[in-house]
Amino acid sequence: MGNGAIAVYGATGYTGTLVAHELRRRGLDAILAGRDAGKLARLSDRLGGALPTRAVELDDRDGLRHLFGDCSVVIDCAGPFVRYGEPIVRAAVETGTHYVDTTGEQPYIQFLHERFEDAARAAEVAVVPAMGFDYVPGDLIAHLAAQGVEPLGDLVIAYATQGVQPTRGTTRTAIGQARDGGEVYEDGAWRRAPLRTPRARFPFPPPVGPQPVMRYPSGEVAMVPRHVRTRRLTTLMTVETFVGSAAAAPLVPLLVPAFTLALRTPLHGLVQAAVDRMPEGPPEQQRRAARFTIVAVAHGEDGRVRRGVVRGEDVYGLTAVTAVEGAARMQAGGYDRAGVLSAASAYDPVSFLDALAPAGVTYAVDPL
Ligand SMILES: NC(=O)c1ccc[n+]([C@@H]2O[C@H](COP(=O)([O-])OP(=O)(O)OC[C@H]3O[C@@H](n4cnc5c(N)ncnc54)[C@H](OP(=O)(O)O)[C@@H]3O)[C@@H](O)[C@H]2O)c1
């Protein structure tokens, strides 16, 4: 399976284009794929014509199988994944092609585990969703923080971001997620997330400091309990990350349930129409200015506590770096993991985080 090209499906989108540039920058053998031949040709021209293109519609099962038959890995960037993901992952598994994607959607990650775990193992294929900013650094730092302290009573993962401007595709996807409501992990099991949004503060290390946070059902909920033994997983984000302003903190417990319920009414159509009028994504300078801090605190059942912190910048640029790094490791040959995995179980967590240093990622874990 190794050595075939890396196909990027959805190469013409905001994220797919960043992935295409990263594949080109690294000089990897790659194919630009998607549904629109004209857009793909223009993208290939912008990249100097070095990467071939293949236009295949999502409902063309034979066309997708034919495309992936020549490849070792596919990077899927065509979201929302709950809507568009399944044909790509099915064709990948059927052709023995490793699969990574840029989803941030918790229900899609759960769906892949439920629907494709057995088939991926039988085909000796690794299916690795969420290989972007959501949720590679969080998944890896949670794994490292828990090492030596398991079994855990609780594992807390908290996100603080500054200056992140979501793309149109991310906003469209996030609205679908808010409508779904998602799951939490408590008492060793997945449960529907409650509508209420409790207020809390979380002590981020300097320079971020203590911040108002809200619970949200992140993708790590679907991923981390599969490689860390914990009774509970608590996932938090700062109010500033959610609404773009810390000043809105007091309103969040009221606004979030109201917004979630409203999205289950015809208002949903109006919101979608507004999203369609958004610009595709932030311009490069603004994109690069975004910053993040992710903290994982592992509370051992025996009372020991261990903390990991990961910091970085440019979350969309990083998404391209992480997805391509994951695909390159699979393409290189000698890769032998199979099943539906997350970054921490698909790769060595330390060497993967170390590989992100040139992209501005730093991390530290408390000594044992
Ligand atoms: N986890 C993370 O950190 C992270 C980071 C970045 C993005 N994402 C996720 O990645 C996804 C893409 O985001 P984006 O900002 O790149 O969105 P985007 O710019 O809207 O791109 C969407 C891509 O999907 C393709 N597509 C849409 N409908 C399709 C269909 N019916 N058949 C085939 N292809 C179709 C589009 O093709 P056309 O160009 O032909 O329309 C385009 O290539 C979103 O779900 C977003 O949430 C996650």
Short mmCIF file of C-alpha atoms and ligand atoms in Angstrom, two decimals:
data_model
loop_
_atom_site.label_atom_id
_atom_site.label_comp_id
_atom_site.label_asym_id
_atom_site.label_seq_id
_atom_site.Cartn_x
_atom_site.Cartn_y
_atom_site.Cartn_z
CA MET A 1 0.00 0.00 0.00
CA GLY A 2 2.93 2.38 0.69
CA ASN A 3 4.48 4.58 -2.01
CA GLY A 4 1.30 5.29 -4.03
CA ALA A 5 0.29 8.94 -4.33
CA ILE A 6 -1.58 10.92 -1.68
CA ALA A 7 -4.96 12.02 -3.05
CA VAL A 8 -6.51 15.14 -1.54
CA TYR A 9 -10.28 15.15 -2.09
CA GLY A 10 -11.97 18.56 -1.75
CA ALA A 11 -8.67 20.15 -2.83
CA THR A 12 -10.53 23.21 -4.17
CA GLY A 13 -11.89 24.34 -0.75
CA TYR A 14 -10.16 26.71 1.70
CA THR A 15 -8.59 23.88 3.72
CA GLY A 16 -8.02 21.59 0.72
CA THR A 17 -6.05 24.35 -1.00
CA LEU A 18 -3.81 24.78 2.06
CA VAL A 19 -3.29 21.00 2.08
CA ALA A 20 -2.42 21.07 -1.63
CA HIS A 21 0.19 23.79 -1.02
CA GLU A 22 1.68 21.78 1.86
CA LEU A 23 1.88 18.61 -0.28
CA ARG A 24 3.61 20.65 -2.99
CA ARG A 25 5.97 22.35 -0.48
CA ARG A 26 7.06 18.93 0.81
CA GLY A 27 7.50 17.58 -2.72
CA LEU A 28 5.19 14.63 -2.06
CA ASP A 29 3.66 12.51 -4.82
CA ALA A 30 0.07 13.77 -4.77
CA ILE A 31 -3.14 14.05 -6.81
CA LEU A 32 -5.60 16.96 -6.52
CA ALA A 33 -9.16 15.61 -6.52
CA GLY A 34 -12.68 16.99 -6.19
CA ARG A 35 -15.91 17.41 -8.10
CA ASP A 36 -15.05 20.40 -10.32
CA ALA A 37 -12.51 19.83 -13.14
CA GLY A 38 -12.18 23.56 -13.95
CA LYS A 39 -11.46 24.57 -10.34
CA LEU A 40 -8.96 21.72 -9.99
CA ALA A 41 -7.12 22.79 -13.16
CA ARG A 42 -6.86 26.39 -11.91
CA LEU A 43 -5.52 25.17 -8.55
CA SER A 44 -2.96 22.97 -10.30
CA ASP A 45 -1.84 25.98 -12.41
CA ARG A 46 -1.39 28.08 -9.23
CA LEU A 47 0.86 25.29 -7.89
CA GLY A 48 3.02 25.38 -10.99
CA GLY A 49 1.29 22.47 -12.75
CA ALA A 50 3.30 19.87 -10.82
CA LEU A 51 0.33 17.98 -9.34
CA PRO A 52 -2.11 16.01 -11.55
CA THR A 53 -5.87 16.46 -11.11
CA ARG A 54 -8.81 14.05 -11.13
CA ALA A 55 -12.45 15.18 -11.10
CA VAL A 56 -14.81 12.58 -9.57
CA GLU A 57 -18.31 13.16 -8.16
CA LEU A 58 -19.09 11.79 -4.70
CA ASP A 59 -21.82 9.51 -6.07
CA ASP A 60 -19.46 7.93 -8.64
CA ARG A 61 -18.48 4.87 -6.60
CA ASP A 62 -16.45 3.25 -9.40
CA GLY A 63 -14.71 6.55 -10.18
CA LEU A 64 -13.64 6.96 -6.54
CA ARG A 65 -12.44 3.36 -6.37
CA HIS A 66 -10.49 3.85 -9.59
CA LEU A 67 -8.90 7.05 -8.23
CA PHE A 68 -7.91 5.59 -4.86
CA GLY A 69 -6.72 2.33 -6.44
CA ASP A 70 -3.53 4.17 -7.48
CA CYS A 71 -3.03 5.85 -4.10
CA SER A 72 -1.61 4.92 -0.70
CA VAL A 73 -3.55 7.56 1.27
CA VAL A 74 -6.49 9.90 0.80
CA ILE A 75 -6.82 13.19 2.69
CA ASP A 76 -10.50 14.15 2.70
CA CYS A 77 -11.21 17.90 3.06
CA ALA A 78 -14.80 17.93 1.72
CA GLY A 79 -17.07 18.82 4.64
CA PRO A 80 -19.47 18.91 6.40
CA PHE A 81 -18.40 15.31 6.80
CA VAL A 82 -21.70 14.06 8.20
CA ARG A 83 -23.05 15.03 4.77
CA TYR A 84 -20.18 14.26 2.36
CA GLY A 85 -17.72 11.98 4.20
CA GLU A 86 -19.08 8.45 3.83
CA PRO A 87 -18.49 7.83 0.07
CA ILE A 88 -14.83 8.79 0.42
CA VAL A 89 -14.07 6.63 3.46
CA ARG A 90 -16.01 3.70 1.97
CA ALA A 91 -14.05 3.85 -1.29
CA ALA A 92 -10.79 4.15 0.68
CA VAL A 93 -11.50 1.05 2.78
CA GLU A 94 -12.71 -0.91 -0.27
CA THR A 95 -9.46 -0.17 -2.14
CA GLY A 96 -7.11 -0.72 0.84
CA THR A 97 -6.18 2.98 0.95
CA HIS A 98 -5.36 4.71 4.26
CA TYR A 99 -7.70 7.62 5.08
CA VAL A 100 -7.25 10.85 7.03
CA ASP A 101 -9.63 13.82 7.14
CA THR A 102 -10.07 17.31 8.54
CA THR A 103 -13.40 16.80 10.27
CA GLY A 104 -14.14 18.51 13.56
CA GLU A 105 -17.53 16.78 13.85
CA GLN A 106 -17.97 14.54 16.87
CA PRO A 107 -20.97 12.61 15.41
CA TYR A 108 -18.96 11.79 12.29
CA ILE A 109 -16.05 10.47 14.36
CA GLN A 110 -18.46 8.24 16.32
CA PHE A 111 -20.09 7.11 13.06
CA LEU A 112 -16.72 6.05 11.61
CA HIS A 113 -15.96 3.96 14.71
CA GLU A 114 -19.35 2.27 14.61
CA ARG A 115 -19.57 1.72 10.87
CA PHE A 116 -15.98 1.18 9.67
CA GLU A 117 -13.91 -0.28 12.56
CA ASP A 118 -14.31 -3.93 11.49
CA ALA A 119 -13.99 -3.25 7.76
CA ALA A 120 -10.87 -1.11 8.22
CA ARG A 121 -9.18 -3.79 10.34
CA ALA A 122 -10.08 -6.50 7.82
CA ALA A 123 -8.65 -4.36 4.98
CA GLU A 124 -5.55 -3.45 7.07
CA VAL A 125 -6.39 0.19 6.55
CA ALA A 126 -6.04 3.05 9.04
CA VAL A 127 -9.01 5.45 9.11
CA VAL A 128 -7.92 8.56 11.03
CA PRO A 129 -10.51 11.33 11.30
CA ALA A 130 -9.91 14.81 12.77
CA MET A 131 -6.31 15.19 11.63
CA GLY A 132 -6.47 19.00 11.80
CA PHE A 133 -6.20 21.57 14.58
CA ASP A 134 -9.36 19.83 15.74
CA TYR A 135 -8.18 17.56 17.31
CA VAL A 136 -4.56 16.54 16.79
CA PRO A 137 -2.82 18.68 19.48
CA GLY A 138 -5.60 18.03 22.04
CA ASP A 139 -5.66 14.28 21.42
CA LEU A 140 -1.86 13.97 21.63
CA ILE A 141 -1.37 16.16 24.73
CA ALA A 142 -4.21 14.35 26.54
CA HIS A 143 -2.51 11.03 25.84
CA LEU A 144 0.86 12.28 27.12
CA ALA A 145 -0.61 13.94 30.25
CA ALA A 146 -2.37 10.69 31.21
CA GLN A 147 0.74 8.51 30.86
CA GLY A 148 1.78 7.06 34.20
CA VAL A 149 -1.35 8.39 36.00
CA GLU A 150 -4.01 6.02 34.62
CA PRO A 151 -6.63 4.94 35.47
CA LEU A 152 -8.10 8.44 35.64
CA GLY A 153 -11.17 9.68 37.47
CA ASP A 154 -11.36 12.72 35.20
CA LEU A 155 -9.45 14.11 32.26
CA VAL A 156 -9.98 17.79 31.47
CA ILE A 157 -9.08 19.27 28.08
CA ALA A 158 -9.41 23.07 27.83
CA TYR A 159 -9.00 25.27 24.73
CA ALA A 160 -8.17 28.98 24.62
CA THR A 161 -7.81 30.69 21.25
CA GLN A 162 -7.23 34.28 20.20
CA GLY A 163 -7.91 35.77 16.80
CA VAL A 164 -9.31 32.64 15.11
CA GLN A 165 -11.57 33.63 12.20
CA PRO A 166 -13.61 30.60 11.11
CA THR A 167 -13.97 29.77 7.42
CA ARG A 168 -17.37 29.54 5.74
CA GLY A 169 -16.95 25.74 5.68
CA THR A 170 -16.18 25.60 9.41
CA THR A 171 -19.16 27.81 10.25
CA ARG A 172 -21.49 25.69 8.11
CA THR A 173 -20.20 22.57 9.85
CA ALA A 174 -20.34 24.10 13.36
CA ILE A 175 -24.01 25.02 12.92
CA GLY A 176 -24.79 21.42 12.04
CA GLN A 177 -22.98 20.31 15.18
CA ALA A 178 -24.74 22.83 17.44
CA ARG A 179 -28.05 21.54 16.13
CA ASP A 180 -27.09 17.95 16.93
CA GLY A 181 -26.08 18.79 20.52
CA GLY A 182 -23.46 16.05 20.74
CA GLU A 183 -22.34 13.64 23.45
CA VAL A 184 -20.35 13.82 26.68
CA TYR A 185 -18.31 11.03 28.32
CA GLU A 186 -19.30 10.30 31.95
CA ASP A 187 -19.18 7.23 34.20
CA GLY A 188 -17.25 5.36 31.52
CA ALA A 189 -19.93 5.79 28.81
CA TRP A 190 -21.08 8.18 26.10
CA ARG A 191 -24.34 10.08 26.85
CA ARG A 192 -26.30 12.87 25.15
CA ALA A 193 -24.94 16.29 26.17
CA PRO A 194 -27.23 18.37 28.40
CA LEU A 195 -28.55 21.62 26.88
CA ARG A 196 -27.52 23.77 29.84
CA THR A 197 -24.07 25.38 29.70
CA PRO A 198 -22.60 25.68 33.21
CA ARG A 199 -20.37 28.69 33.96
CA ALA A 200 -16.85 27.95 35.14
CA ARG A 201 -13.33 29.39 35.15
CA PHE A 202 -10.23 27.50 34.10
CA PRO A 203 -6.65 28.39 35.12
CA PHE A 204 -4.73 28.55 31.83
CA PRO A 205 -0.99 29.12 32.34
CA PRO A 206 0.38 32.63 31.66
CA PRO A 207 0.06 34.67 29.53
CA VAL A 208 -3.56 33.52 29.04
CA GLY A 209 -4.38 33.19 32.78
CA PRO A 210 -7.76 32.27 34.35
CA GLN A 211 -10.61 32.51 31.82
CA PRO A 212 -14.38 31.99 31.78
CA VAL A 213 -15.03 28.69 30.02
CA MET A 214 -17.99 26.64 28.87
CA ARG A 215 -18.35 22.90 28.42
CA TYR A 216 -18.75 21.76 24.85
CA PRO A 217 -18.98 18.26 23.34
CA SER A 218 -15.72 18.24 21.38
CA GLY A 219 -14.35 15.55 19.10
CA GLU A 220 -11.95 14.40 21.81
CA VAL A 221 -15.01 13.01 23.61
CA ALA A 222 -15.29 10.43 20.81
CA MET A 223 -11.54 9.84 20.54
CA VAL A 224 -9.62 10.06 23.80
CA PRO A 225 -11.53 7.47 25.91
CA ARG A 226 -10.52 4.94 23.25
CA HIS A 227 -6.82 5.33 24.13
CA VAL A 228 -6.85 6.73 27.71
CA ARG A 229 -8.49 4.85 30.61
CA THR A 230 -10.70 7.48 32.27
CA ARG A 231 -14.10 7.51 34.01
CA ARG A 232 -14.89 10.97 32.69
CA LEU A 233 -13.71 13.42 30.04
CA THR A 234 -14.47 17.10 30.49
CA THR A 235 -13.93 19.30 27.42
CA LEU A 236 -13.93 23.09 27.82
CA MET A 237 -13.37 26.14 25.67
CA THR A 238 -13.05 29.76 26.65
CA VAL A 239 -16.08 31.92 26.07
CA GLU A 240 -13.80 34.10 23.92
CA THR A 241 -13.13 31.07 21.67
CA PHE A 242 -16.87 30.47 21.33
CA VAL A 243 -18.23 33.99 20.82
CA GLY A 244 -15.07 35.98 20.00
CA SER A 245 -15.35 38.16 23.16
CA ALA A 246 -14.79 37.50 26.87
CA ALA A 247 -17.29 40.29 27.65
CA ALA A 248 -20.16 38.05 26.47
CA ALA A 249 -19.46 35.46 29.21
CA PRO A 250 -22.56 36.20 31.36
CA LEU A 251 -24.88 35.73 28.36
CA VAL A 252 -23.56 32.35 27.24
CA PRO A 253 -25.63 30.15 29.62
CA LEU A 254 -28.75 31.80 28.16
CA LEU A 255 -27.71 32.08 24.52
CA VAL A 256 -26.32 28.61 23.85
CA PRO A 257 -29.47 26.57 24.72
CA ALA A 258 -31.65 29.12 22.91
CA PHE A 259 -29.46 28.99 19.78
CA THR A 260 -29.35 25.17 19.83
CA LEU A 261 -33.14 24.95 20.07
CA ALA A 262 -33.62 27.63 17.38
CA LEU A 263 -31.48 25.61 14.97
CA ARG A 264 -34.00 22.77 15.28
CA THR A 265 -36.71 25.10 13.86
CA PRO A 266 -37.14 26.70 10.38
CA LEU A 267 -34.75 29.44 11.59
CA HIS A 268 -32.03 26.96 10.64
CA GLY A 269 -32.60 27.76 6.94
CA LEU A 270 -32.10 31.49 7.53
CA VAL A 271 -28.86 30.89 9.39
CA GLN A 272 -27.58 28.63 6.56
CA ALA A 273 -28.41 31.32 3.98
CA ALA A 274 -26.43 33.89 5.99
CA VAL A 275 -23.47 31.50 6.12
CA ASP A 276 -23.56 31.05 2.32
CA ARG A 277 -22.92 34.82 2.00
CA MET A 278 -19.78 34.70 4.21
CA PRO A 279 -16.31 35.09 2.64
CA GLU A 280 -14.54 31.75 2.05
CA GLY A 281 -12.08 32.26 4.92
CA PRO A 282 -9.61 34.67 6.52
CA PRO A 283 -6.89 36.22 4.35
CA GLU A 284 -3.38 34.85 4.94
CA GLN A 285 -2.12 37.55 7.32
CA GLN A 286 -5.18 37.26 9.55
CA ARG A 287 -5.07 33.45 9.39
CA ARG A 288 -1.44 33.40 10.55
CA ALA A 289 -2.18 35.75 13.50
CA ALA A 290 -4.41 33.22 15.31
CA ARG A 291 -3.02 31.72 18.56
CA PHE A 292 -4.05 28.74 20.70
CA THR A 293 -3.30 27.15 24.07
CA ILE A 294 -4.63 23.69 24.92
CA VAL A 295 -4.27 22.28 28.44
CA ALA A 296 -4.91 18.66 29.45
CA VAL A 297 -5.16 17.87 33.17
CA ALA A 298 -5.18 14.17 34.10
CA HIS A 299 -6.65 13.40 37.55
CA GLY A 300 -5.58 9.89 38.57
CA GLU A 301 -8.02 7.82 40.64
CA ASP A 302 -5.22 7.66 43.25
CA GLY A 303 -5.16 11.48 43.57
CA ARG A 304 -2.11 12.18 41.41
CA VAL A 305 -2.47 15.01 38.88
CA ARG A 306 -0.45 15.55 35.70
CA ARG A 307 -0.72 18.41 33.23
CA GLY A 308 0.25 18.88 29.60
CA VAL A 309 0.19 22.16 27.66
CA VAL A 310 0.46 22.67 23.90
CA ARG A 311 0.66 26.06 22.20
CA GLY A 312 0.68 27.18 18.60
CA GLU A 313 -0.61 29.52 15.90
CA ASP A 314 -2.40 29.65 12.52
CA VAL A 315 -4.97 26.91 13.14
CA TYR A 316 -5.88 26.49 9.45
CA GLY A 317 -2.25 26.42 8.37
CA LEU A 318 -1.59 23.87 11.10
CA THR A 319 -4.51 21.74 9.89
CA ALA A 320 -2.76 21.39 6.53
CA VAL A 321 0.56 20.55 8.24
CA THR A 322 -0.95 17.88 10.52
CA ALA A 323 -3.06 16.22 7.83
CA VAL A 324 -0.11 16.05 5.43
CA GLU A 325 2.29 14.87 8.17
CA GLY A 326 -0.13 12.04 9.01
CA ALA A 327 -0.56 11.07 5.35
CA ALA A 328 3.20 11.25 4.67
CA ARG A 329 3.89 8.83 7.55
CA MET A 330 1.43 6.37 6.01
CA GLN A 331 2.80 6.83 2.50
CA ALA A 332 6.42 6.33 3.56
CA GLY A 333 6.06 2.52 3.85
CA GLY A 334 6.38 0.32 6.94
CA TYR A 335 3.18 1.83 8.36
CA ASP A 336 1.24 -1.08 9.88
CA ARG A 337 -1.62 0.28 12.04
CA ALA A 338 -5.24 -0.49 11.16
CA GLY A 339 -8.77 0.32 12.32
CA VAL A 340 -10.47 3.62 13.12
CA LEU A 341 -7.86 5.55 15.09
CA SER A 342 -7.06 9.01 16.39
CA ALA A 343 -3.70 10.76 16.09
CA ALA A 344 -2.46 9.35 19.42
CA SER A 345 -3.10 5.74 18.37
CA ALA A 346 -2.25 6.12 14.67
CA TYR A 347 1.22 7.63 15.28
CA ASP A 348 3.82 7.95 18.04
CA PRO A 349 2.54 10.98 20.04
CA VAL A 350 5.97 12.40 20.97
CA SER A 351 7.50 12.14 17.51
CA PHE A 352 4.32 13.57 15.94
CA LEU A 353 4.28 16.62 18.25
CA ASP A 354 8.02 17.09 17.70
CA ALA A 355 7.43 17.12 13.94
CA LEU A 356 5.09 20.11 14.37
CA ALA A 357 7.81 22.35 15.87
CA PRO A 358 8.67 24.01 12.53
CA ALA A 359 4.97 24.99 12.30
CA GLY A 360 5.27 26.85 15.63
CA VAL A 361 3.91 24.15 17.97
CA THR A 362 5.50 23.89 21.43
CA TYR A 363 4.48 21.56 24.25
CA ALA A 364 5.41 20.52 27.76
CA VAL A 365 4.21 17.81 30.15
CA ASP A 366 4.73 17.82 33.95
CA PRO A 367 7.39 15.31 34.95
CA LEU A 368 6.10 12.21 36.79
N1 LIG B 1 -10.75 20.25 12.33
C1 LIG B 1 -10.21 21.40 11.96
O1 LIG B 1 -9.40 21.97 12.65
C2 LIG B 1 -10.64 21.93 10.65
C3 LIG B 1 -9.86 22.87 9.99
C4 LIG B 1 -10.25 23.26 8.74
C5 LIG B 1 -11.42 22.75 8.18
N2 LIG B 1 -12.16 21.85 8.86
C6 LIG B 1 -13.37 21.26 8.28
O2 LIG B 1 -13.07 20.90 6.93
C7 LIG B 1 -14.23 21.09 6.13
C8 LIG B 1 -13.87 21.99 4.97
O3 LIG B 1 -13.69 23.31 5.45
P1 LIG B 1 -13.35 24.48 4.42
O4 LIG B 1 -13.28 25.72 5.19
O5 LIG B 1 -12.19 24.06 3.58
O6 LIG B 1 -14.69 24.47 3.53
P2 LIG B 1 -14.90 24.93 2.02
O7 LIG B 1 -13.92 26.00 1.65
O8 LIG B 1 -16.36 25.22 1.90
O9 LIG B 1 -14.55 23.63 1.14
C9 LIG B 1 -15.42 22.53 1.05
C10 LIG B 1 -14.88 21.53 0.05
O10 LIG B 1 -15.83 20.47 -0.04
C11 LIG B 1 -16.20 20.30 -1.42
N3 LIG B 1 -17.58 19.88 -1.55
C12 LIG B 1 -18.67 20.48 -1.02
N4 LIG B 1 -19.78 19.83 -1.41
C13 LIG B 1 -19.37 18.79 -2.19
C14 LIG B 1 -20.06 17.76 -2.89
N5 LIG B 1 -21.38 17.64 -2.86
N6 LIG B 1 -19.32 16.89 -3.60
C15 LIG B 1 -17.97 16.97 -3.64
N7 LIG B 1 -17.27 17.95 -3.02
C16 LIG B 1 -17.97 18.84 -2.29
C17 LIG B 1 -16.00 21.66 -2.04
O11 LIG B 1 -15.88 21.51 -3.45
P3 LIG B 1 -16.12 22.77 -4.46
O12 LIG B 1 -14.87 23.62 -4.35
O13 LIG B 1 -16.28 22.13 -5.77
O14 LIG B 1 -17.33 23.50 -3.96
C18 LIG B 1 -14.71 22.10 -1.36
O15 LIG B 1 -13.59 21.52 -1.99
C19 LIG B 1 -15.31 21.65 7.06
O16 LIG B 1 -16.13 20.58 7.49
C20 LIG B 1 -14.52 22.23 8.22
O17 LIG B 1 -15.25 22.24 9.41
C21 LIG B 1 -11.80 21.44 10.08
#
